[in-house]
XYZ file of C-alpha atoms in Angstrom:
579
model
C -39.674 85.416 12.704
C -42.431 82.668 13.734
C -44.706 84.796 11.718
C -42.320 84.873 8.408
C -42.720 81.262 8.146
C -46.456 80.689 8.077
C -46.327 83.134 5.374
C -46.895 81.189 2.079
C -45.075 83.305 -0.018
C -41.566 83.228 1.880
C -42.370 79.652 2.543
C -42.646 78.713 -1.583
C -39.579 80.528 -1.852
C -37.621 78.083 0.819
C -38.900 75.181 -0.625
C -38.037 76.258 -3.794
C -34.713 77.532 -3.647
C -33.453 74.658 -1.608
C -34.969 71.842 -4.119
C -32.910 74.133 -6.838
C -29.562 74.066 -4.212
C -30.056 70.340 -4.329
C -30.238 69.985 -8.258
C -26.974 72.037 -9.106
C -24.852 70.062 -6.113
C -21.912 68.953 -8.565
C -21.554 65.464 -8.704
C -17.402 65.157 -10.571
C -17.537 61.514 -12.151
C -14.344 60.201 -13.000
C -13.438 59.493 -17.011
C -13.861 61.373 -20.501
C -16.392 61.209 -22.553
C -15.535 59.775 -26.242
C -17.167 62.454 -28.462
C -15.422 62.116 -32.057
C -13.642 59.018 -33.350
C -12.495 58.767 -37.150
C -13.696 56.421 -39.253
C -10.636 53.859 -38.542
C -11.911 53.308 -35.266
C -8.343 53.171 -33.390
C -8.131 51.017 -30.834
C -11.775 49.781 -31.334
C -13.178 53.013 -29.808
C -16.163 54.230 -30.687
C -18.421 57.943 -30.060
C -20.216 57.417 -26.534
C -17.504 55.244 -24.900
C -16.057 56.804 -21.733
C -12.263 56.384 -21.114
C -12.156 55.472 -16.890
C -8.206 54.987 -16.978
C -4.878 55.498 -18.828
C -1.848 53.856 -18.020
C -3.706 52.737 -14.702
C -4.459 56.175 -13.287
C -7.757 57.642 -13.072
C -8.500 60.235 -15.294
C -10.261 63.839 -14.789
C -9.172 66.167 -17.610
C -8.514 66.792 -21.325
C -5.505 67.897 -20.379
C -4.176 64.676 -18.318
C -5.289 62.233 -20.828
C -3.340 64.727 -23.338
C -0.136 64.704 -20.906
C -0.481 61.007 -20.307
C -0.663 59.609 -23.700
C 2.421 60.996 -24.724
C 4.323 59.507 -22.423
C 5.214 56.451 -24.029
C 4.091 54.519 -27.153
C 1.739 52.193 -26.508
C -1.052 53.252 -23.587
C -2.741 51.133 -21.223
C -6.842 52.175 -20.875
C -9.593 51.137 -18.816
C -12.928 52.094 -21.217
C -16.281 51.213 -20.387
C -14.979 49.239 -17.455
C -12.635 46.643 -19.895
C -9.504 47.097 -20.459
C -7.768 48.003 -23.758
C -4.116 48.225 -25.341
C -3.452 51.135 -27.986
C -1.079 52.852 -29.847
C -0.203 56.319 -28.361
C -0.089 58.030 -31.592
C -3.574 56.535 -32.759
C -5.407 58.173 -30.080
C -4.363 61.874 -30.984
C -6.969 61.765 -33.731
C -9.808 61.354 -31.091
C -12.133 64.023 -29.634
C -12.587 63.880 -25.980
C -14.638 65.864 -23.210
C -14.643 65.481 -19.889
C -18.386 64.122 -17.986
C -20.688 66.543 -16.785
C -20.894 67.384 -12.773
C -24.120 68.866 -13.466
C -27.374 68.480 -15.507
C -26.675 72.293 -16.731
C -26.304 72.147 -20.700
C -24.152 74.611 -21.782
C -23.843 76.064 -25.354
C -21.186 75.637 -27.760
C -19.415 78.303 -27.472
C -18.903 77.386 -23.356
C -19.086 73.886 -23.801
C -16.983 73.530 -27.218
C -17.822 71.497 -30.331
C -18.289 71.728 -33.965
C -19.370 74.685 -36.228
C -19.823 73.374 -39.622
C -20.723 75.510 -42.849
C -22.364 73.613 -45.655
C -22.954 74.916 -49.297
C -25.446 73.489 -51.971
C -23.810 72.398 -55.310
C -26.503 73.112 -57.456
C -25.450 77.735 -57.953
C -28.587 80.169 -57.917
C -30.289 77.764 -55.242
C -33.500 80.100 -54.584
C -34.926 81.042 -51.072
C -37.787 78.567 -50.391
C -35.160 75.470 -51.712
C -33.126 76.864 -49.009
C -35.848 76.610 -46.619
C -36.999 73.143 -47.693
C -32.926 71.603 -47.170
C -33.159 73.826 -43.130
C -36.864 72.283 -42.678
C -35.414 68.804 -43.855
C -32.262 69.215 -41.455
C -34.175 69.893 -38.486
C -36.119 67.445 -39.035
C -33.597 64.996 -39.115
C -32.177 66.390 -36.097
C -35.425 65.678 -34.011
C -36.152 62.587 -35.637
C -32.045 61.493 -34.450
C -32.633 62.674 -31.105
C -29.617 65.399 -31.881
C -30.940 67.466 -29.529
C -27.771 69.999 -28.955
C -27.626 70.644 -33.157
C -28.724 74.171 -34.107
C -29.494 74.793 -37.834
C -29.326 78.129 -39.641
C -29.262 80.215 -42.805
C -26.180 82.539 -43.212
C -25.929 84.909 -45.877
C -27.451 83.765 -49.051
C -26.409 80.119 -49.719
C -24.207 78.770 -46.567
C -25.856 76.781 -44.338
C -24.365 76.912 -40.787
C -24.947 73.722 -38.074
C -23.581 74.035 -34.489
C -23.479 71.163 -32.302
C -21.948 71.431 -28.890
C -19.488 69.192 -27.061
C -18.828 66.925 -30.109
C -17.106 65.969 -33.660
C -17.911 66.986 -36.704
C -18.657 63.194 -38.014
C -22.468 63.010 -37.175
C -23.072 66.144 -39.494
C -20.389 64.747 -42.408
C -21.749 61.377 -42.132
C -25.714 61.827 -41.240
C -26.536 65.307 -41.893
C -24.850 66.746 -45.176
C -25.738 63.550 -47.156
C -28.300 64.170 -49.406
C -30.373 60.817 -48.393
C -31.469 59.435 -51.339
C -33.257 56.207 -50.998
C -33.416 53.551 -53.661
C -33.863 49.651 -53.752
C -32.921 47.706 -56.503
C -33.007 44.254 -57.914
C -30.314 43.316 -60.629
C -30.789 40.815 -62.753
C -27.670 39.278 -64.483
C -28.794 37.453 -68.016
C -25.957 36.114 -70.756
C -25.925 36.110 -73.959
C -29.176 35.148 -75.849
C -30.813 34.963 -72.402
C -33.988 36.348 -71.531
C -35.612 38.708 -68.437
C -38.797 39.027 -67.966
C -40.480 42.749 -66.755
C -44.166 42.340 -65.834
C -45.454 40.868 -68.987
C -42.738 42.291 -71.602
C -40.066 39.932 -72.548
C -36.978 41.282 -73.290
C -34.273 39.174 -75.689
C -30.669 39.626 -74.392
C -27.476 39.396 -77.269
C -23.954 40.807 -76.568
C -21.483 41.691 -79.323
C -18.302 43.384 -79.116
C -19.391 44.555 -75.626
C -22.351 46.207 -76.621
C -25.588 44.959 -75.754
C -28.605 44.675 -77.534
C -32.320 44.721 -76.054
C -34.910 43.914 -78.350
C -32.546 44.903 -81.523
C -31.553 47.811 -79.626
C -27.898 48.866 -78.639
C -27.247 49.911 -75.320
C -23.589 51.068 -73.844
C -22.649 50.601 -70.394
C -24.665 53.086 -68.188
C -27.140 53.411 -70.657
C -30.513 53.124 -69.327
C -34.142 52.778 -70.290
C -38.030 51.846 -69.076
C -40.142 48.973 -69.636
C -43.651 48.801 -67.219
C -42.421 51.884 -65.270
C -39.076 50.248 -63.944
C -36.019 51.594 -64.342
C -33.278 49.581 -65.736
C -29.546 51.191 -65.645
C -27.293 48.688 -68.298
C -24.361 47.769 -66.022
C -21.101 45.098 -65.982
C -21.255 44.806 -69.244
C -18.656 41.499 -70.647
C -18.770 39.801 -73.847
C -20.921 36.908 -71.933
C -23.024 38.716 -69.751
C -24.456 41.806 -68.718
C -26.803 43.143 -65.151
C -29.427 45.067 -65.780
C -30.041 47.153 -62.932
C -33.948 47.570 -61.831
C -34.905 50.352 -59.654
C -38.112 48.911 -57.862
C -38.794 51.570 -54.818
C -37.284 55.260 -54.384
C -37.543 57.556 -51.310
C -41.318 58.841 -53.066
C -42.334 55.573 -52.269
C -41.683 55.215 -48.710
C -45.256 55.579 -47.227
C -44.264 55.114 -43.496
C -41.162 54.124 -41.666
C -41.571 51.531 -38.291
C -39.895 52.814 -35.193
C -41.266 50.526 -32.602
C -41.561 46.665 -31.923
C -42.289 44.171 -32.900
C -42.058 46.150 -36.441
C -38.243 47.402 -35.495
C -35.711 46.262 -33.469
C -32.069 44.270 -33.000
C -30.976 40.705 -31.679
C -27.743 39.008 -31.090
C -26.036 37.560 -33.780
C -22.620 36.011 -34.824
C -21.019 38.017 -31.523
C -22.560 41.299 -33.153
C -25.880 43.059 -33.577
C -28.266 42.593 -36.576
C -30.930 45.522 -36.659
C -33.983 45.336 -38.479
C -37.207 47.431 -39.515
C -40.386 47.676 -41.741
C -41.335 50.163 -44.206
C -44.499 50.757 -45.931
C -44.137 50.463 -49.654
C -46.800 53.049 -51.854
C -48.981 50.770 -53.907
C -47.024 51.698 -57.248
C -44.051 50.975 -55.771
C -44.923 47.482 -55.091
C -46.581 46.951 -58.648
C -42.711 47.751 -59.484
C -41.267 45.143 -57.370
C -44.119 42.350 -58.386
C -42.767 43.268 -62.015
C -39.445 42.920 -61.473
C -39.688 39.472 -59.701
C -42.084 37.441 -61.818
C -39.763 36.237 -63.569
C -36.805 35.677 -61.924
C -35.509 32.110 -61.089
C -35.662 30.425 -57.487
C -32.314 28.977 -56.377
C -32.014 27.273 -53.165
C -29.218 28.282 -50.404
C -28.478 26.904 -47.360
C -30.534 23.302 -46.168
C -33.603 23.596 -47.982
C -34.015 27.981 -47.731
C -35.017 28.829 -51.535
C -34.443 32.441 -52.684
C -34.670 34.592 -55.981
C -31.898 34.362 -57.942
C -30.983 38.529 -57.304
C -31.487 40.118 -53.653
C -32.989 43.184 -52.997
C -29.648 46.022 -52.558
C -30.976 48.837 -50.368
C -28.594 52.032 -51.575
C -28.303 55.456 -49.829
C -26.877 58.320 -51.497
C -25.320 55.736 -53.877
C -23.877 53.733 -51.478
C -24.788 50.215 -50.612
C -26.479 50.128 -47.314
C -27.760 46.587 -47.013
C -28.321 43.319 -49.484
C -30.921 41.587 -48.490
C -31.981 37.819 -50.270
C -35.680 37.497 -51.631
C -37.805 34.643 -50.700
C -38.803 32.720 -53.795
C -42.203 32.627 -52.521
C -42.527 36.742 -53.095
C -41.935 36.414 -56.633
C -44.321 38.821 -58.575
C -46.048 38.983 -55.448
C -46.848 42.867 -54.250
C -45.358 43.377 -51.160
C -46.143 46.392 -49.365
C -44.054 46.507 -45.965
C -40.796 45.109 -46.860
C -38.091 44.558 -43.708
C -34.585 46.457 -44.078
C -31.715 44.615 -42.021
C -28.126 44.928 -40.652
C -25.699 44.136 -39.235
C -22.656 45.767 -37.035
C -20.414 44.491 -34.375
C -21.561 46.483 -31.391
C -25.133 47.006 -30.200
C -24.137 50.735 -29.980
C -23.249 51.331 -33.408
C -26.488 48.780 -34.656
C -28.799 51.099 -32.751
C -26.848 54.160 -34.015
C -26.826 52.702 -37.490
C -30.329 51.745 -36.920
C -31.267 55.115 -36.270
C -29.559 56.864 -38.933
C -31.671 54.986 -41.230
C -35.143 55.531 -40.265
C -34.094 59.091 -39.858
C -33.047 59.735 -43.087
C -35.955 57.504 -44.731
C -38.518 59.427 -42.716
C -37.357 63.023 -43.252
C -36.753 62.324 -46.834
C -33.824 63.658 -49.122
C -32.895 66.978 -49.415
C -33.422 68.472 -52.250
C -29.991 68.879 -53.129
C -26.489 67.666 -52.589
C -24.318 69.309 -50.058
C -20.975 69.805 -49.343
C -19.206 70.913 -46.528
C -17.636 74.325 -47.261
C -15.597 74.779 -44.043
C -15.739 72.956 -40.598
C -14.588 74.677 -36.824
C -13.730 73.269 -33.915
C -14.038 75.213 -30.729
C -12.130 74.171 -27.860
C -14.001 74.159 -24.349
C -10.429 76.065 -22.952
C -12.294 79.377 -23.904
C -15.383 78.474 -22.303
C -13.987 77.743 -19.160
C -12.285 80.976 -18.980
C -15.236 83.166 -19.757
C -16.990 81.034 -17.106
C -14.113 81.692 -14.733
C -14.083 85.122 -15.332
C -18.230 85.427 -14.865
C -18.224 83.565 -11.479
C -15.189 86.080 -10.496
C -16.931 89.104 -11.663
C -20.492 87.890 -10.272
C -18.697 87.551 -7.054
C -17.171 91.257 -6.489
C -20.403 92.577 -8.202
C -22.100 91.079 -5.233
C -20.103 92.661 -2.827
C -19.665 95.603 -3.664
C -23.603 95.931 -4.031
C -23.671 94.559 -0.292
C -21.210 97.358 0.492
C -23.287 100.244 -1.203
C -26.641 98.850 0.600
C -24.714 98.685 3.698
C -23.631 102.371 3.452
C -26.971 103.625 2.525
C -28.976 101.663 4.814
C -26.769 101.301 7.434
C -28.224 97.846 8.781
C -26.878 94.797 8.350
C -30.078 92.773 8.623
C -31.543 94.813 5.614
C -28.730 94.677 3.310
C -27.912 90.749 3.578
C -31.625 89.618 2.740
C -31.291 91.359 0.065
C -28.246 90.147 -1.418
C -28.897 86.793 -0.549
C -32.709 86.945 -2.335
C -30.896 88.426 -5.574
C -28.299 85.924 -5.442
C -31.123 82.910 -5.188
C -33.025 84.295 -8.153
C -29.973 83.271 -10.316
C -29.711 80.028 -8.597
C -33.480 79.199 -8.895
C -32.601 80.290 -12.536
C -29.697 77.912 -13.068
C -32.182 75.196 -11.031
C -35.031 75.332 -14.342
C -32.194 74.776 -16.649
C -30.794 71.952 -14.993
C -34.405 70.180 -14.245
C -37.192 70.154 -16.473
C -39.704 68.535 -13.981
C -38.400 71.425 -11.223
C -38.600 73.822 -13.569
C -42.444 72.890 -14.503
C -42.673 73.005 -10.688
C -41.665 75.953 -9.670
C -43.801 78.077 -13.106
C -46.911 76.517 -11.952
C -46.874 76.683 -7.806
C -45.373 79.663 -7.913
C -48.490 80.892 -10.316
C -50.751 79.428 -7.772
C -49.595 81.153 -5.052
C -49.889 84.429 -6.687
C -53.584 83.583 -7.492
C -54.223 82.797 -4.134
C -52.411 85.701 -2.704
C -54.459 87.887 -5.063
C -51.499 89.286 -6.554
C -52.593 88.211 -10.356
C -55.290 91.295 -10.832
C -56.603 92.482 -14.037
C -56.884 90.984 -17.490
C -53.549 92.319 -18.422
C -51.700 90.817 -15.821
C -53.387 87.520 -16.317
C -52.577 88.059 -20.264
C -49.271 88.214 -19.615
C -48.564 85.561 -17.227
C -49.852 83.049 -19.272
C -48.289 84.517 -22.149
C -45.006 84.029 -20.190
C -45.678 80.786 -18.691
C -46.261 79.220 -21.944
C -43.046 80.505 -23.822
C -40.863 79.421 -20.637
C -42.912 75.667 -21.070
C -42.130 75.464 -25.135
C -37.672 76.170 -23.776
C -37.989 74.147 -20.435
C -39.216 71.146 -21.560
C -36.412 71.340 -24.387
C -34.104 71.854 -21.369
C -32.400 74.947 -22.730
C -28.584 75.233 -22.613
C -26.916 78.190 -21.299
C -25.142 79.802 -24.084
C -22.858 83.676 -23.504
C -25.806 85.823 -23.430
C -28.040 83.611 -21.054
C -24.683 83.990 -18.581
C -24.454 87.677 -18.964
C -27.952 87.527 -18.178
C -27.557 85.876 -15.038
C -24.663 88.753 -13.892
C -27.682 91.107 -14.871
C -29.804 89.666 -12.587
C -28.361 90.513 -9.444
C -28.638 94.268 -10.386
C -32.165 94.099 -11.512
C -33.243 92.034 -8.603
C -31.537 94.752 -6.158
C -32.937 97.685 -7.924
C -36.790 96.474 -6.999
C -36.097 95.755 -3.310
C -34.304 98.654 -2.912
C -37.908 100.662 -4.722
C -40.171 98.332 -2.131
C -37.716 99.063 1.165
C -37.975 102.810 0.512
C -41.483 102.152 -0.507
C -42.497 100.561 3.158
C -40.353 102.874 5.058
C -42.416 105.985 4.016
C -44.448 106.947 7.016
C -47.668 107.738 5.604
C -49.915 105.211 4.150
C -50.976 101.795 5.479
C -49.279 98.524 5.199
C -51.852 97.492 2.632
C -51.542 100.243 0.647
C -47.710 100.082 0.524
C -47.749 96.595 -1.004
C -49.959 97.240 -3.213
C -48.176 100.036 -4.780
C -45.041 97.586 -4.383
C -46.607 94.838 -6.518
C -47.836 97.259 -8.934
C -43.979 98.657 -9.526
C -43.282 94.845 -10.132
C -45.774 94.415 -12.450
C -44.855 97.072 -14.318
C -41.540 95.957 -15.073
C -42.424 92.409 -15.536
C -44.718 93.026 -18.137
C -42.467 95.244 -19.950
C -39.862 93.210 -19.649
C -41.532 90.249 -21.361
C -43.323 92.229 -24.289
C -39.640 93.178 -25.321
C -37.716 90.253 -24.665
C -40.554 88.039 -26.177
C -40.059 89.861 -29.324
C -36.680 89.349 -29.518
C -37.346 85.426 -29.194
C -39.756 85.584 -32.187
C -38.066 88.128 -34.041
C -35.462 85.139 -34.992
C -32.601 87.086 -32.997
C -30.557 84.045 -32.823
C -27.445 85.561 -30.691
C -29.717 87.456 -28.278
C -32.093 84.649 -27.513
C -30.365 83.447 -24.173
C -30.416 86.688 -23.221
C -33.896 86.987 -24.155
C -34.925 83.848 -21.945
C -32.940 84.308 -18.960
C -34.477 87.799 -18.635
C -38.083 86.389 -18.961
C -37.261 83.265 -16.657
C -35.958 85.955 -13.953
C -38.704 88.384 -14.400
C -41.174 85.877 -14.032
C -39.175 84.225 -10.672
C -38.406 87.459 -9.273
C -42.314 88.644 -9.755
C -43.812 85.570 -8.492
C -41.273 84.293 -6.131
C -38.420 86.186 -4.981
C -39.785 90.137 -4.572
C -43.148 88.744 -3.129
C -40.980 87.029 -0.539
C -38.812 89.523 -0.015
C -41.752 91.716 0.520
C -43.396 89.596 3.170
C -40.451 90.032 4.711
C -40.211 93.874 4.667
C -43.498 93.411 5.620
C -42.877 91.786 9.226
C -39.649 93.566 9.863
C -41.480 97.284 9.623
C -45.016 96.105 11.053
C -43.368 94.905 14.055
């Protein structure tokens, strides 16, 4: 035994499959997790907050905070720490989950969220459009830090989005909006009033509610170019009229600032004002120079003197922010205007924040969407299925143990081996929880192969670099575990078994030396490994969406059980028939 642990293989495998035993120890936190709240906020609540108490009693589970908020009509919580009054019946339109034990992410379909299906307006939308909205989308979704979204074509024009463990909200509200970016300036003028574009002067009159420009009659709506600007005839009265100048548009958004002293939010008025630079294209700011040359300065405030229109930011047709123009910038260009505002919590001002530099950065989509149909799947099911896997992963186990007991007929042959099949799911379930473990345990485990000598051959080297660097690309995006990643991990135990079993009968044959017999052990493992990974690989690239957990647990566990477990496992077949 003294032997088995100066062995460096067997020793990896200890270190390595007790650092994993450490990273899944669950670690229950009281309180739910606030993961959907409509947009009348009830009781102030808001997507992120976690709910400690209700009615004074801590609280674990969906289902107690269901059982205890309908208990009377108006509910006592405890969120964030603070405590909060509410109307019962306000928080049944709330999404909650309960806080992960673990640092395991789990797919939608175990953990439960949102499956939303999303259609273009525009009809005979062609392929590469299609791909252009999905390219736009994801890039959204990694510019948002949306990290648990999933984005993909079904049939010929549904999108589908998945995102686990929440609402639907951040896709109606951030992700189906088309994102179209404009800033404009209006300019009110009365009658026989002038405004001033670049160097064009244009004569205002109003009669009868129509107004003419230059002689020319223009209905409400109506709109028309002078200098390149866009000016949309609006609020037309029989005194006035606002001519509404577009001066930038998402083309001219050069660059969008994400960091300080460029971006960033500050106290204000017991809320949070948010603020960032953009970088205007040069035509773009010719536009706004036009526009403001020759509007009048008015002064606000003690001594503060503005432009007599502000700047109105507008996304998708909605006003976003109004911000004022200092009469200093008048038919100045300005290349990096700031965008402000302004919302009550620093949470939703950084959310907010966000939102907006996303959307500015990945640009608009190239059409409108709407949201064709939108599922909710409840994390009941998941729990069930996960229920049911643990059970069935348990008498799998054991009745394996049984079978090995009966055919070997020694006890101290059959656990090791149940116990080494079982730790190649836990050093499995150890990656996904870990990214810095799982980095880890890829390369030492590489190295000690090397040094062993157990990496021979250009093929073999080929391949395990081939495999180390698609298990880098999903570990450092911390994978979740979806359906077919668990059945995976019930496969494992088989697999695992079915080598030892070939490298016990392999060392118990009584001709042939020790070195010999681990060399044609390795060689068996090899073989499969490198199978197993040109197959499952393609599955990965093949764009298999359903069978890509499937795919990646079977690479992960080749790759631990060929550089790990079975060269552990073989050091110790190693001692117990040498000696």
């Amino acid at each position: 035994m003294k032997e088995l642990f100066k062995d460096l293989r067997f020793l990896t495998y200890i270190a390595l499959v007790t650092i994993s035993l450490i990273l899944l120890i669950p670690k229950p936190r009281p309180g739910l997790l606030v993961t959907y709240v409509p947009e009348s906020q009830p009781c102030g609540l808001k997507e992120g907050d976690i709910i400690n108490e209700v009615n004074h009693q801590p609280i674990k589970s969906v289902d107690e905070f269901a059982r205890l908020i309908k208990q009377s009509d108006f509910v006592a919580l405890k969120v964030n720490g603070k405590p909060k009054s509410c109307k019962a019946h306000e928080l049944l339109n709330i999404t909650v989950r309960e806080l992960p034990a673990t640092s395991l992410k789990f797919s939608m379909d175990l953990e439960g969220g949102t499956r939303v299906f999303l259609r273009p307006k525009e009809k005979n939308v062609t392929r590469l459009l299609m791909e252009e909205i999905i390219t736009t989308l994801n890039t959204r979704i990694n510019l948002y830090g949306l990290k648990d979204m999933n984005v993909r074509k079904v049939g010929s024009d549904l999108i589908m989005i998945e995102m686990a463990g929440a609402g639907g909200e951040d896709i109606r509200e951030f992700l189906a909006r088309q994102g179209k970016f404009e800033a404009k300036i209006p300019i009110q003028r009365r009658d026989g009033e002038k405004v001033m574009i670049g160097d064009t002067t244009l004569e205002i009159k109003i009669k009868n509610s129509t107004v003419y420009i230059d002689d020319e009659p223009y209905e409400d709506g109506d709109e028309f170019f002078v200098e390149d600007v866009r000016i949309v005839v609006t609020n037309v009265t029989n005194e006035s009229v606002v001519l509404e100048t577009s001066v930038f548009s998402g083309e001219d958004i050069v660059f969008v600032y994400t960091s300080y002293p460029d971006s960033g939010l500050a106290p204000r008025n017991g809320g949070y004002e948010f603020f960032f630079k953009v970088r205007i294209s040069e035509r773009g700011a010719e536009r706004f120079a036009k526009v403001t040359k020759g509007l009048r300065a008015v002064t606000l405030g003690v001594g503060h003197r503005y432009l007599e229109s502000p700047l109105n930011i507008y996304i998708d047709e909605r006003l976003a922010t109004s911000l004022r123009i200092s009469a200093d910038l008048a038919g100045k260009i300005v290349t990096e205007p700031a965008i402000t505002g302004y919302r009550e919590s620093k949470w939703e001002a950084v959310k907010e924040m966000m939102r907006m530099q996303s959307i500015l950065r990945s640009g608009s989509l190239p059409v409108q969407l709407e949201i064709e149909k939108i599922d909710t799947i409840s994390p009941t099911l998941g729990k069930k299925f996960m229920n049911s896997v643990i059970f069935l992963f348990i008498v799998s186990s054991g009745v394996v143990s049984v079978l090995i007991f009966i055919f070997y007929h020694d006890v101290k042959l059959a656990v090791p081996m149940i116990l080494i099949a079982l730790s190649e799911a836990v050093l499995i379930l150890g990656t996904a929880a870990n990214r810095l473990f799982a980095c880890i345990l890829l390369l030492v485990s590489f190295i000690v192969s090397v040094i062993k000598g157990d990496v021979k051959g250009w093929l073999a080297w080929g391949v395990s670099l081939f495999a180390m660097l698609i298990l880098f690309t999903i570990v450092v995006q911390q994978w979740s575990l979806d359906v077919p990643a668990i059945a995976g991990l019930v496969a494992v135990a088989g697999t695992s078994v079915n080598q030892m079993i070939i490298i016990v009968d392999e060392f118990r044959r009584k001709e042939g030396g020790m070195k010999e017999k681990e060399e044609t052990s390795m060689h068996m493992v090899w073989s499969g490994f490198m199978l197993l990974v040109a197959v499952m690989s393609a599955l990965i690239f093949m764009g298999v969406g359903t069978l890509k957990g499937l795919a990646i647990t079977t690479i992960l566990e080749e790759y631990i059980g060929t550089f790990v477990t079975r060269p552990a496992f073989m050091s110790l077949i190693e001692k117990k028939y040498r000696y």
